Amino acid sequence: MSKTSLFTLKTTTLCLLISTSGFSFAANQVGDNLPYFDAQRQTVQKNVEVLDFSTSSSQELAAYLATIPRQQAPKEIVEAFKVATENNRKIAPEYTEMMEHQAAIRQVPVEQLFAEASVTDWSVNQKIIKSMQQNQAVEELNGCTTVAFNNGIVGQTNDLSINALSDNTTIVKTDSAMFLPTDGAHFQGMGKHVGIVINFLGITAGDDGLGSSNLVSTDAVFAAATSAKSIQDFINKIEGYSTITPLNFTLADDQGNHAAFRIHADGTELISGHTRGVGHANHTEGFKQNMLEKMEAFQANQAFFNTFAREQAVYSFLDYSPELTVESMQWLFNKKPINLSKYQGKDFVTVEAMVFDVKNGCAYVSGDNPRFTDYSKTCF
């Protein structure tokens, strides 16, 4: 056998071994511990279901949303959301009317629907309060990195318990908005001018808004943004209101504006970030500074699930990336430390990602962690 033939044989064998190794990784199932840097497994959902209501009435959209299972809200939370109904009507009147149609179909008061669309954040916040009182690691502060570019592109990784992975990720498309219908309500999405995504902040960013007269529901905040003409128009609508727990909303509009907008009981904060964009994770600057005075950065990131590292990764990307495009944001969402896959028994993972290109009117949503599947694209 010639040296050339021997080299070819060795190369072919090496390629076969690499290929076989890839297949063994892909054979992993959801729930398996995976390598930190090269996580691979089978996907849960290859294609997102797109439901087109662009020629349907608000009653028809309400009828669909009424079929979606919802979280249960305690009676005292529902009671507190009576005031939110009228506030919601001020910031998102058409959405509130549609939710009233849904409430009639479900035969419940509309404040129950608004409470159920917001109660998950309240529940997580109670766990954080308990963890901090017991001086434990706050692993509830462990998900969602949001990014907005200065060209109308905004997106996030949606990070939840691995139990939240399912094969029914859906995007609703109307004549004026596209959004994820979580709990039968309006969540992350885009309108004709503004796109919006979310970070949980909780007690680390101040008091909650439960019981206040200026309370609005989380879904109504999303609806207020997707119906706005610009980020400034959204701010004008939402200024003076509070959500059930402190939250951050990251936004981009079709005029190239971008911002992280924090809402809490003490007021609102507008963060413009980098000239090329803005990134956010699950903390404020004050909380970060406080933690880094008590522990090293690596320890802080371990205790708070990479929230500081995830934010820093966004700004490092904004510093060096030659392109700010849909593809580059998707690339960023596939990389550590932003992308979370199951590792060393930690069950909090990236369950989906979304990128909204407001200028071009297109939404890209993955039905699973985007490391394991493609994005589905839908446009106005």
mmCIF file of C-alpha atoms in Angstrom:
data_model
loop_
_atom_site.group_PDB
_atom_site.id
_atom_site.type_symbol
_atom_site.label_atom_id
_atom_site.label_comp_id
_atom_site.label_asym_id
_atom_site.label_seq_id
_atom_site.Cartn_x
_atom_site.Cartn_y
_atom_site.Cartn_z
ATOM 1 C CA MET A 1 0.000 0.000 0.000
ATOM 2 C CA SER A 2 1.359 3.453 -0.891
ATOM 3 C CA LYS A 3 1.937 6.199 1.655
ATOM 4 C CA THR A 4 -0.841 8.184 -0.021
ATOM 5 C CA SER A 5 -3.298 5.295 0.332
ATOM 6 C CA LEU A 6 -2.287 4.799 3.960
ATOM 7 C CA PHE A 7 -2.825 8.511 4.669
ATOM 8 C CA THR A 8 -6.231 8.372 2.965
ATOM 9 C CA LEU A 9 -7.199 5.324 5.032
ATOM 10 C CA LYS A 10 -6.139 7.014 8.286
ATOM 11 C CA THR A 11 -7.969 10.218 7.357
ATOM 12 C CA THR A 12 -11.120 8.290 6.455
ATOM 13 C CA THR A 13 -10.935 6.372 9.727
ATOM 14 C CA LEU A 14 -10.485 9.620 11.683
ATOM 15 C CA CYS A 15 -13.472 11.205 9.949
ATOM 16 C CA LEU A 16 -15.535 8.119 10.702
ATOM 17 C CA LEU A 17 -14.569 8.281 14.383
ATOM 18 C CA ILE A 18 -15.475 11.967 14.568
ATOM 19 C CA SER A 19 -18.769 11.303 12.816
ATOM 20 C CA THR A 20 -19.550 8.375 15.109
ATOM 21 C CA SER A 21 -18.708 10.539 18.126
ATOM 22 C CA GLY A 22 -21.202 13.128 16.897
ATOM 23 C CA PHE A 23 -23.914 10.486 16.579
ATOM 24 C CA SER A 24 -23.292 9.335 20.154
ATOM 25 C CA PHE A 25 -23.765 12.881 21.434
ATOM 26 C CA ALA A 26 -26.959 13.306 19.403
ATOM 27 C CA ALA A 27 -28.343 10.137 20.957
ATOM 28 C CA ASN A 28 -28.661 11.904 24.304
ATOM 29 C CA GLN A 29 -32.211 12.498 25.446
ATOM 30 C CA VAL A 30 -33.755 15.498 27.190
ATOM 31 C CA GLY A 31 -32.786 15.318 30.841
ATOM 32 C CA ASP A 32 -29.351 13.764 30.296
ATOM 33 C CA ASN A 33 -26.323 15.600 31.675
ATOM 34 C CA LEU A 34 -24.393 17.014 28.707
ATOM 35 C CA PRO A 35 -20.860 18.326 28.083
ATOM 36 C CA TYR A 36 -20.572 21.987 29.014
ATOM 37 C CA PHE A 37 -19.034 23.235 25.759
ATOM 38 C CA ASP A 38 -20.321 20.743 23.183
ATOM 39 C CA ALA A 39 -23.799 19.824 24.358
ATOM 40 C CA GLN A 40 -25.811 17.838 21.811
ATOM 41 C CA ARG A 41 -29.050 15.906 22.038
ATOM 42 C CA GLN A 42 -32.185 15.165 20.067
ATOM 43 C CA THR A 43 -34.582 18.075 19.681
ATOM 44 C CA VAL A 44 -38.023 18.291 21.287
ATOM 45 C CA GLN A 45 -39.667 20.357 18.538
ATOM 46 C CA LYS A 46 -38.141 20.980 15.110
ATOM 47 C CA ASN A 47 -40.656 23.511 13.847
ATOM 48 C CA VAL A 48 -42.658 26.112 15.731
ATOM 49 C CA GLU A 49 -46.381 26.148 15.017
ATOM 50 C CA VAL A 50 -47.510 29.454 13.512
ATOM 51 C CA LEU A 51 -51.176 30.344 13.954
ATOM 52 C CA ASP A 52 -52.320 33.059 11.565
ATOM 53 C CA PHE A 53 -55.116 35.262 12.926
ATOM 54 C CA SER A 54 -54.286 38.194 10.648
ATOM 55 C CA THR A 55 -57.728 38.106 9.041
ATOM 56 C CA SER A 56 -59.583 36.979 12.179
ATOM 57 C CA SER A 57 -61.571 38.980 14.702
ATOM 58 C CA SER A 58 -60.465 39.625 18.285
ATOM 59 C CA GLN A 59 -63.276 37.280 19.383
ATOM 60 C CA GLU A 60 -61.749 34.469 17.296
ATOM 61 C CA LEU A 61 -58.309 35.111 18.817
ATOM 62 C CA ALA A 62 -59.877 35.112 22.294
ATOM 63 C CA ALA A 63 -61.559 31.776 21.548
ATOM 64 C CA TYR A 64 -58.182 30.236 20.692
ATOM 65 C CA LEU A 65 -56.420 31.693 23.742
ATOM 66 C CA ALA A 66 -59.243 30.348 25.913
ATOM 67 C CA THR A 67 -58.167 26.793 24.997
ATOM 68 C CA ILE A 68 -54.657 27.212 26.450
ATOM 69 C CA PRO A 69 -54.053 25.887 29.998
ATOM 70 C CA ARG A 70 -53.146 28.567 32.529
ATOM 71 C CA GLN A 71 -51.375 28.897 35.848
ATOM 72 C CA GLN A 72 -53.630 29.113 38.888
ATOM 73 C CA ALA A 73 -53.511 32.344 40.891
ATOM 74 C CA PRO A 74 -54.365 32.520 44.610
ATOM 75 C CA LYS A 75 -57.556 34.375 45.475
ATOM 76 C CA GLU A 76 -55.699 37.306 47.059
ATOM 77 C CA ILE A 77 -53.625 37.785 43.872
ATOM 78 C CA VAL A 78 -56.757 37.791 41.709
ATOM 79 C CA GLU A 79 -58.331 40.343 44.027
ATOM 80 C CA ALA A 80 -55.280 42.613 43.693
ATOM 81 C CA PHE A 81 -55.598 42.550 39.902
ATOM 82 C CA LYS A 82 -59.006 44.202 39.870
ATOM 83 C CA VAL A 83 -57.214 47.550 39.804
ATOM 84 C CA ALA A 84 -54.911 46.279 37.043
ATOM 85 C CA THR A 85 -57.853 45.752 34.694
ATOM 86 C CA GLU A 86 -58.585 49.466 34.410
ATOM 87 C CA ASN A 87 -54.878 50.307 34.227
ATOM 88 C CA ASN A 88 -54.453 47.736 31.454
ATOM 89 C CA ARG A 89 -57.294 49.403 29.590
ATOM 90 C CA LYS A 90 -55.280 52.650 29.601
ATOM 91 C CA ILE A 91 -52.027 51.181 28.280
ATOM 92 C CA ALA A 92 -53.437 48.476 25.967
ATOM 93 C CA PRO A 93 -57.160 49.071 25.298
ATOM 94 C CA GLU A 94 -57.643 46.700 22.345
ATOM 95 C CA TYR A 95 -55.779 43.895 24.089
ATOM 96 C CA THR A 96 -57.815 44.366 27.270
ATOM 97 C CA GLU A 97 -61.037 44.165 25.257
ATOM 98 C CA MET A 98 -59.851 40.932 23.641
ATOM 99 C CA MET A 99 -59.024 39.477 27.077
ATOM 100 C CA GLU A 100 -62.524 40.375 28.246
ATOM 101 C CA HIS A 101 -63.861 38.248 25.373
ATOM 102 C CA GLN A 102 -61.644 35.398 26.583
ATOM 103 C CA ALA A 103 -62.849 35.843 30.166
ATOM 104 C CA ALA A 104 -66.453 35.574 28.983
ATOM 105 C CA ILE A 105 -65.648 32.329 27.154
ATOM 106 C CA ARG A 106 -63.893 30.889 30.205
ATOM 107 C CA GLN A 107 -66.676 32.251 32.437
ATOM 108 C CA VAL A 108 -64.251 33.916 34.846
ATOM 109 C CA PRO A 109 -63.644 37.574 35.762
ATOM 110 C CA VAL A 110 -61.047 39.181 33.509
ATOM 111 C CA GLU A 111 -58.860 40.087 36.495
ATOM 112 C CA GLN A 112 -58.345 36.359 37.000
ATOM 113 C CA LEU A 113 -56.806 36.074 33.534
ATOM 114 C CA PHE A 114 -54.515 39.045 34.162
ATOM 115 C CA ALA A 115 -53.490 37.627 37.553
ATOM 116 C CA GLU A 116 -52.773 34.216 36.036
ATOM 117 C CA ALA A 117 -50.597 35.826 33.360
ATOM 118 C CA SER A 118 -48.454 37.418 36.088
ATOM 119 C CA VAL A 119 -48.485 34.988 39.019
ATOM 120 C CA THR A 120 -45.457 32.927 37.955
ATOM 121 C CA ASP A 121 -43.157 35.914 38.514
ATOM 122 C CA TRP A 122 -44.679 36.467 41.945
ATOM 123 C CA SER A 123 -44.182 32.797 42.876
ATOM 124 C CA VAL A 124 -40.531 32.824 41.799
ATOM 125 C CA ASN A 125 -39.987 36.028 43.751
ATOM 126 C CA GLN A 126 -41.249 34.360 46.939
ATOM 127 C CA LYS A 127 -38.635 31.617 46.461
ATOM 128 C CA ILE A 128 -35.888 34.222 46.003
ATOM 129 C CA ILE A 129 -36.925 36.024 49.174
ATOM 130 C CA LYS A 130 -36.800 32.737 51.099
ATOM 131 C CA SER A 131 -33.392 31.787 49.635
ATOM 132 C CA MET A 132 -31.867 35.157 50.500
ATOM 133 C CA GLN A 133 -33.267 35.017 54.030
ATOM 134 C CA GLN A 134 -31.603 31.621 54.463
ATOM 135 C CA ASN A 135 -28.342 32.858 52.868
ATOM 136 C CA GLN A 136 -28.574 30.278 50.084
ATOM 137 C CA ALA A 137 -27.541 30.500 46.431
ATOM 138 C CA VAL A 138 -30.301 32.256 44.508
ATOM 139 C CA GLU A 139 -30.666 29.875 41.610
ATOM 140 C CA GLU A 140 -34.058 31.357 40.746
ATOM 141 C CA LEU A 141 -32.108 34.297 39.255
ATOM 142 C CA ASN A 142 -30.983 31.956 36.572
ATOM 143 C CA GLY A 143 -32.361 32.640 33.191
ATOM 144 C CA CYS A 144 -33.077 34.756 30.146
ATOM 145 C CA THR A 145 -30.515 36.926 28.405
ATOM 146 C CA THR A 146 -31.981 39.712 26.312
ATOM 147 C CA VAL A 147 -30.276 41.641 23.507
ATOM 148 C CA ALA A 148 -31.269 44.566 21.303
ATOM 149 C CA PHE A 149 -29.240 45.901 18.382
ATOM 150 C CA ASN A 150 -29.297 49.467 17.081
ATOM 151 C CA ASN A 151 -30.938 48.371 13.833
ATOM 152 C CA GLY A 152 -34.353 47.102 14.905
ATOM 153 C CA ILE A 153 -33.373 43.570 16.000
ATOM 154 C CA VAL A 154 -34.203 42.324 19.509
ATOM 155 C CA GLY A 155 -34.294 38.850 21.033
ATOM 156 C CA GLN A 156 -33.735 36.576 23.983
ATOM 157 C CA THR A 157 -33.031 33.111 25.221
ATOM 158 C CA ASN A 158 -35.995 31.906 27.259
ATOM 159 C CA ASP A 159 -34.548 29.979 30.192
ATOM 160 C CA LEU A 160 -36.800 27.862 32.395
ATOM 161 C CA SER A 161 -36.930 24.539 34.206
ATOM 162 C CA ILE A 162 -36.249 21.629 31.877
ATOM 163 C CA ASN A 163 -39.794 20.477 32.694
ATOM 164 C CA ALA A 164 -41.049 23.453 30.669
ATOM 165 C CA LEU A 165 -39.701 21.933 27.441
ATOM 166 C CA SER A 166 -42.580 20.806 25.260
ATOM 167 C CA ASP A 167 -43.428 20.191 21.620
ATOM 168 C CA ASN A 168 -46.087 22.892 21.381
ATOM 169 C CA THR A 169 -44.147 26.154 21.072
ATOM 170 C CA THR A 170 -46.464 28.425 19.121
ATOM 171 C CA ILE A 171 -46.360 31.938 17.721
ATOM 172 C CA VAL A 172 -49.581 33.857 17.110
ATOM 173 C CA LYS A 173 -49.693 36.225 14.164
ATOM 174 C CA THR A 174 -52.330 38.956 13.895
ATOM 175 C CA ASP A 175 -52.583 41.851 11.466
ATOM 176 C CA SER A 176 -50.543 44.041 13.842
ATOM 177 C CA ALA A 177 -48.458 41.779 16.111
ATOM 178 C CA MET A 178 -46.696 38.444 16.496
ATOM 179 C CA PHE A 179 -46.315 37.009 20.003
ATOM 180 C CA LEU A 180 -45.875 33.890 22.104
ATOM 181 C CA PRO A 181 -49.245 32.990 23.715
ATOM 182 C CA THR A 182 -47.967 31.887 27.126
ATOM 183 C CA ASP A 183 -50.745 31.017 29.613
ATOM 184 C CA GLY A 184 -53.301 32.169 27.051
ATOM 185 C CA ALA A 185 -51.927 35.705 27.096
ATOM 186 C CA HIS A 186 -49.604 38.020 25.141
ATOM 187 C CA PHE A 187 -45.911 37.559 25.880
ATOM 188 C CA GLN A 188 -42.666 38.236 23.969
ATOM 189 C CA GLY A 189 -43.300 39.580 20.513
ATOM 190 C CA MET A 190 -43.182 42.348 17.966
ATOM 191 C CA GLY A 191 -45.516 44.799 16.360
ATOM 192 C CA LYS A 192 -45.093 46.784 13.167
ATOM 193 C CA HIS A 193 -42.691 49.202 14.924
ATOM 194 C CA VAL A 194 -41.502 47.755 18.278
ATOM 195 C CA GLY A 195 -40.167 44.392 19.458
ATOM 196 C CA ILE A 196 -40.030 43.427 23.146
ATOM 197 C CA VAL A 197 -38.548 40.655 25.326
ATOM 198 C CA ILE A 198 -38.228 40.169 29.091
ATOM 199 C CA ASN A 199 -35.891 39.523 32.038
ATOM 200 C CA PHE A 200 -37.009 38.546 35.518
ATOM 201 C CA LEU A 201 -35.448 40.713 38.274
ATOM 202 C CA GLY A 202 -37.497 40.124 41.408
ATOM 203 C CA ILE A 203 -36.677 41.327 44.900
ATOM 204 C CA THR A 204 -33.070 42.147 43.976
ATOM 205 C CA ALA A 205 -34.356 45.208 42.069
ATOM 206 C CA GLY A 206 -36.753 46.586 44.673
ATOM 207 C CA ASP A 207 -40.235 46.071 46.049
ATOM 208 C CA ASP A 208 -43.022 44.386 44.133
ATOM 209 C CA GLY A 209 -46.098 46.193 42.879
ATOM 210 C CA LEU A 210 -48.705 43.874 44.346
ATOM 211 C CA GLY A 211 -51.363 45.896 46.150
ATOM 212 C CA SER A 212 -50.419 49.196 44.495
ATOM 213 C CA SER A 213 -52.964 51.332 42.670
ATOM 214 C CA ASN A 214 -50.716 51.574 39.595
ATOM 215 C CA LEU A 215 -50.462 47.808 38.996
ATOM 216 C CA VAL A 216 -50.587 46.487 35.412
ATOM 217 C CA SER A 217 -50.315 42.877 34.252
ATOM 218 C CA THR A 218 -47.211 41.601 32.482
ATOM 219 C CA ASP A 219 -49.080 40.617 29.330
ATOM 220 C CA ALA A 220 -50.564 44.110 29.004
ATOM 221 C CA VAL A 221 -47.053 45.598 29.087
ATOM 222 C CA PHE A 222 -46.125 43.398 26.115
ATOM 223 C CA ALA A 223 -49.304 44.421 24.288
ATOM 224 C CA ALA A 224 -48.606 48.093 24.995
ATOM 225 C CA ALA A 225 -45.181 47.711 23.354
ATOM 226 C CA THR A 226 -46.264 45.809 20.257
ATOM 227 C CA SER A 227 -48.985 48.374 19.601
ATOM 228 C CA ALA A 228 -46.584 51.324 20.080
ATOM 229 C CA LYS A 229 -45.121 53.407 17.271
ATOM 230 C CA SER A 230 -41.681 53.649 18.910
ATOM 231 C CA ILE A 231 -39.862 52.921 22.167
ATOM 232 C CA GLN A 232 -40.623 56.452 23.310
ATOM 233 C CA ASP A 233 -44.314 55.923 22.575
ATOM 234 C CA PHE A 234 -44.181 52.767 24.724
ATOM 235 C CA ILE A 235 -42.462 54.637 27.561
ATOM 236 C CA ASN A 236 -45.104 57.359 27.424
ATOM 237 C CA LYS A 237 -47.796 54.687 27.809
ATOM 238 C CA ILE A 238 -46.156 52.743 30.621
ATOM 239 C CA GLU A 239 -44.586 55.515 32.701
ATOM 240 C CA GLY A 240 -45.994 55.552 36.225
ATOM 241 C CA TYR A 241 -47.208 51.942 36.276
ATOM 242 C CA SER A 242 -45.811 48.932 38.122
ATOM 243 C CA THR A 243 -45.684 45.183 37.487
ATOM 244 C CA ILE A 244 -46.299 42.481 40.094
ATOM 245 C CA THR A 245 -42.533 42.057 40.585
ATOM 246 C CA PRO A 246 -39.612 44.114 39.230
ATOM 247 C CA LEU A 247 -39.012 43.198 35.580
ATOM 248 C CA ASN A 248 -36.825 44.369 32.725
ATOM 249 C CA PHE A 249 -38.140 44.741 29.192
ATOM 250 C CA THR A 250 -35.584 45.003 26.379
ATOM 251 C CA LEU A 251 -36.815 46.746 23.239
ATOM 252 C CA ALA A 252 -35.852 47.731 19.714
ATOM 253 C CA ASP A 253 -37.847 49.786 17.240
ATOM 254 C CA ASP A 254 -37.792 50.261 13.489
ATOM 255 C CA GLN A 255 -36.090 53.655 13.884
ATOM 256 C CA GLY A 256 -32.940 52.058 15.340
ATOM 257 C CA ASN A 257 -33.670 52.892 18.961
ATOM 258 C CA HIS A 258 -32.877 50.290 21.641
ATOM 259 C CA ALA A 259 -33.277 50.201 25.404
ATOM 260 C CA ALA A 260 -33.587 48.118 28.525
ATOM 261 C CA PHE A 261 -36.546 49.405 30.514
ATOM 262 C CA ARG A 262 -36.909 48.324 34.148
ATOM 263 C CA ILE A 263 -40.269 48.559 35.882
ATOM 264 C CA HIS A 264 -40.660 48.277 39.645
ATOM 265 C CA ALA A 265 -42.675 49.768 42.491
ATOM 266 C CA ASP A 266 -40.249 52.666 42.936
ATOM 267 C CA GLY A 267 -40.579 53.805 39.338
ATOM 268 C CA THR A 268 -38.861 53.035 36.068
ATOM 269 C CA GLU A 269 -35.285 53.032 34.775
ATOM 270 C CA LEU A 270 -34.229 53.452 31.155
ATOM 271 C CA ILE A 271 -30.873 51.932 30.139
ATOM 272 C CA SER A 272 -29.596 52.699 26.661
ATOM 273 C CA GLY A 273 -26.467 50.541 27.026
ATOM 274 C CA HIS A 274 -23.820 50.438 24.273
ATOM 275 C CA THR A 275 -23.995 52.640 21.161
ATOM 276 C CA ARG A 276 -24.426 49.424 19.122
ATOM 277 C CA GLY A 277 -27.043 47.857 21.354
ATOM 278 C CA VAL A 278 -27.997 46.793 24.850
ATOM 279 C CA GLY A 279 -27.908 43.551 26.815
ATOM 280 C CA HIS A 280 -29.569 42.488 30.032
ATOM 281 C CA ALA A 281 -29.664 39.475 32.329
ATOM 282 C CA ASN A 282 -31.270 39.047 35.766
ATOM 283 C CA HIS A 283 -29.722 41.752 37.911
ATOM 284 C CA THR A 284 -29.262 45.487 38.319
ATOM 285 C CA GLU A 285 -25.943 47.324 38.549
ATOM 286 C CA GLY A 286 -26.483 47.879 42.262
ATOM 287 C CA PHE A 287 -27.074 44.194 42.955
ATOM 288 C CA LYS A 288 -23.992 43.237 40.926
ATOM 289 C CA GLN A 289 -21.773 45.703 42.763
ATOM 290 C CA ASN A 290 -23.087 44.510 46.122
ATOM 291 C CA MET A 291 -22.381 40.868 45.305
ATOM 292 C CA LEU A 292 -18.910 41.502 43.895
ATOM 293 C CA GLU A 293 -17.959 43.280 47.112
ATOM 294 C CA LYS A 294 -18.766 40.065 48.986
ATOM 295 C CA MET A 295 -17.279 37.432 46.671
ATOM 296 C CA GLU A 296 -15.090 36.853 43.631
ATOM 297 C CA ALA A 297 -16.672 37.076 40.171
ATOM 298 C CA PHE A 298 -16.508 33.310 39.586
ATOM 299 C CA GLN A 299 -18.216 32.615 42.916
ATOM 300 C CA ALA A 300 -20.858 35.252 42.210
ATOM 301 C CA ASN A 301 -21.609 33.749 38.812
ATOM 302 C CA GLN A 302 -21.899 30.289 40.338
ATOM 303 C CA ALA A 303 -24.242 31.587 43.038
ATOM 304 C CA PHE A 304 -26.414 33.562 40.637
ATOM 305 C CA PHE A 305 -26.313 31.271 37.603
ATOM 306 C CA ASN A 306 -24.016 33.313 35.366
ATOM 307 C CA THR A 307 -26.246 36.380 35.352
ATOM 308 C CA PHE A 308 -23.194 38.696 35.413
ATOM 309 C CA ALA A 309 -21.279 36.620 32.838
ATOM 310 C CA ARG A 310 -24.256 36.443 30.493
ATOM 311 C CA GLU A 311 -24.648 40.210 30.461
ATOM 312 C CA GLN A 312 -20.897 40.701 29.971
ATOM 313 C CA ALA A 313 -20.922 38.249 27.061
ATOM 314 C CA VAL A 314 -23.451 40.468 25.263
ATOM 315 C CA TYR A 315 -21.342 43.596 25.682
ATOM 316 C CA SER A 316 -18.168 41.782 24.595
ATOM 317 C CA PHE A 317 -20.057 40.713 21.471
ATOM 318 C CA LEU A 318 -21.198 44.280 20.825
ATOM 319 C CA ASP A 319 -17.557 45.410 21.160
ATOM 320 C CA TYR A 320 -16.136 43.046 18.554
ATOM 321 C CA SER A 321 -18.820 41.673 16.230
ATOM 322 C CA PRO A 322 -18.437 43.015 12.674
ATOM 323 C CA GLU A 323 -22.106 42.277 12.020
ATOM 324 C CA LEU A 324 -25.288 42.978 13.931
ATOM 325 C CA THR A 325 -27.752 40.766 12.116
ATOM 326 C CA VAL A 326 -30.402 38.140 12.790
ATOM 327 C CA GLU A 327 -27.767 35.467 12.122
ATOM 328 C CA SER A 328 -25.230 37.003 14.503
ATOM 329 C CA MET A 329 -27.783 37.212 17.313
ATOM 330 C CA GLN A 330 -28.715 33.584 16.702
ATOM 331 C CA TRP A 331 -25.008 32.671 16.875
ATOM 332 C CA LEU A 332 -24.696 34.522 20.192
ATOM 333 C CA PHE A 333 -27.672 32.632 21.599
ATOM 334 C CA ASN A 334 -25.967 29.310 20.836
ATOM 335 C CA LYS A 335 -22.844 30.099 22.867
ATOM 336 C CA LYS A 336 -21.831 29.818 26.511
ATOM 337 C CA PRO A 337 -22.416 31.358 28.945
ATOM 338 C CA ILE A 338 -25.673 32.615 27.419
ATOM 339 C CA ASN A 339 -26.940 29.266 26.179
ATOM 340 C CA LEU A 340 -27.868 26.945 29.063
ATOM 341 C CA SER A 341 -27.935 23.178 28.547
ATOM 342 C CA LYS A 342 -28.282 20.548 31.256
ATOM 343 C CA TYR A 343 -24.968 20.241 33.053
ATOM 344 C CA GLN A 344 -23.981 18.629 36.361
ATOM 345 C CA GLY A 345 -27.551 18.096 37.431
ATOM 346 C CA LYS A 346 -28.706 21.712 36.990
ATOM 347 C CA ASP A 347 -32.135 21.464 35.394
ATOM 348 C CA PHE A 348 -32.541 25.124 34.439
ATOM 349 C CA VAL A 349 -31.966 25.349 30.684
ATOM 350 C CA THR A 350 -32.621 27.372 27.556
ATOM 351 C CA VAL A 351 -35.962 26.050 26.340
ATOM 352 C CA GLU A 352 -36.314 28.318 23.306
ATOM 353 C CA ALA A 353 -34.970 31.475 21.728
ATOM 354 C CA MET A 354 -36.527 34.226 19.685
ATOM 355 C CA VAL A 355 -35.229 37.011 17.447
ATOM 356 C CA PHE A 356 -37.531 39.780 16.219
ATOM 357 C CA ASP A 357 -36.421 41.769 13.172
ATOM 358 C CA VAL A 358 -38.776 44.725 13.430
ATOM 359 C CA LYS A 359 -37.501 46.627 10.394
ATOM 360 C CA ASN A 360 -38.106 43.669 8.096
ATOM 361 C CA GLY A 361 -41.233 42.460 9.906
ATOM 362 C CA CYS A 362 -40.016 38.916 10.615
ATOM 363 C CA ALA A 363 -39.944 36.775 13.759
ATOM 364 C CA TYR A 364 -37.597 33.825 14.283
ATOM 365 C CA VAL A 365 -38.516 31.402 17.088
ATOM 366 C CA SER A 366 -36.986 28.054 18.030
ATOM 367 C CA GLY A 367 -39.141 25.283 19.493
ATOM 368 C CA ASP A 368 -36.314 24.089 21.741
ATOM 369 C CA ASN A 369 -32.854 25.208 22.821
ATOM 370 C CA PRO A 370 -31.477 26.624 19.522
ATOM 371 C CA ARG A 371 -28.326 24.490 19.910
ATOM 372 C CA PHE A 372 -30.487 21.503 19.044
ATOM 373 C CA THR A 373 -32.930 22.838 16.463
ATOM 374 C CA ASP A 374 -33.518 25.520 13.827
ATOM 375 C CA TYR A 375 -35.556 28.706 14.032
ATOM 376 C CA SER A 376 -38.952 28.920 12.373
ATOM 377 C CA LYS A 377 -39.442 32.165 10.459
ATOM 378 C CA THR A 378 -42.710 34.032 10.018
ATOM 379 C CA CYS A 379 -43.262 37.525 8.618
ATOM 380 C CA PHE A 380 -46.029 40.091 8.377
#
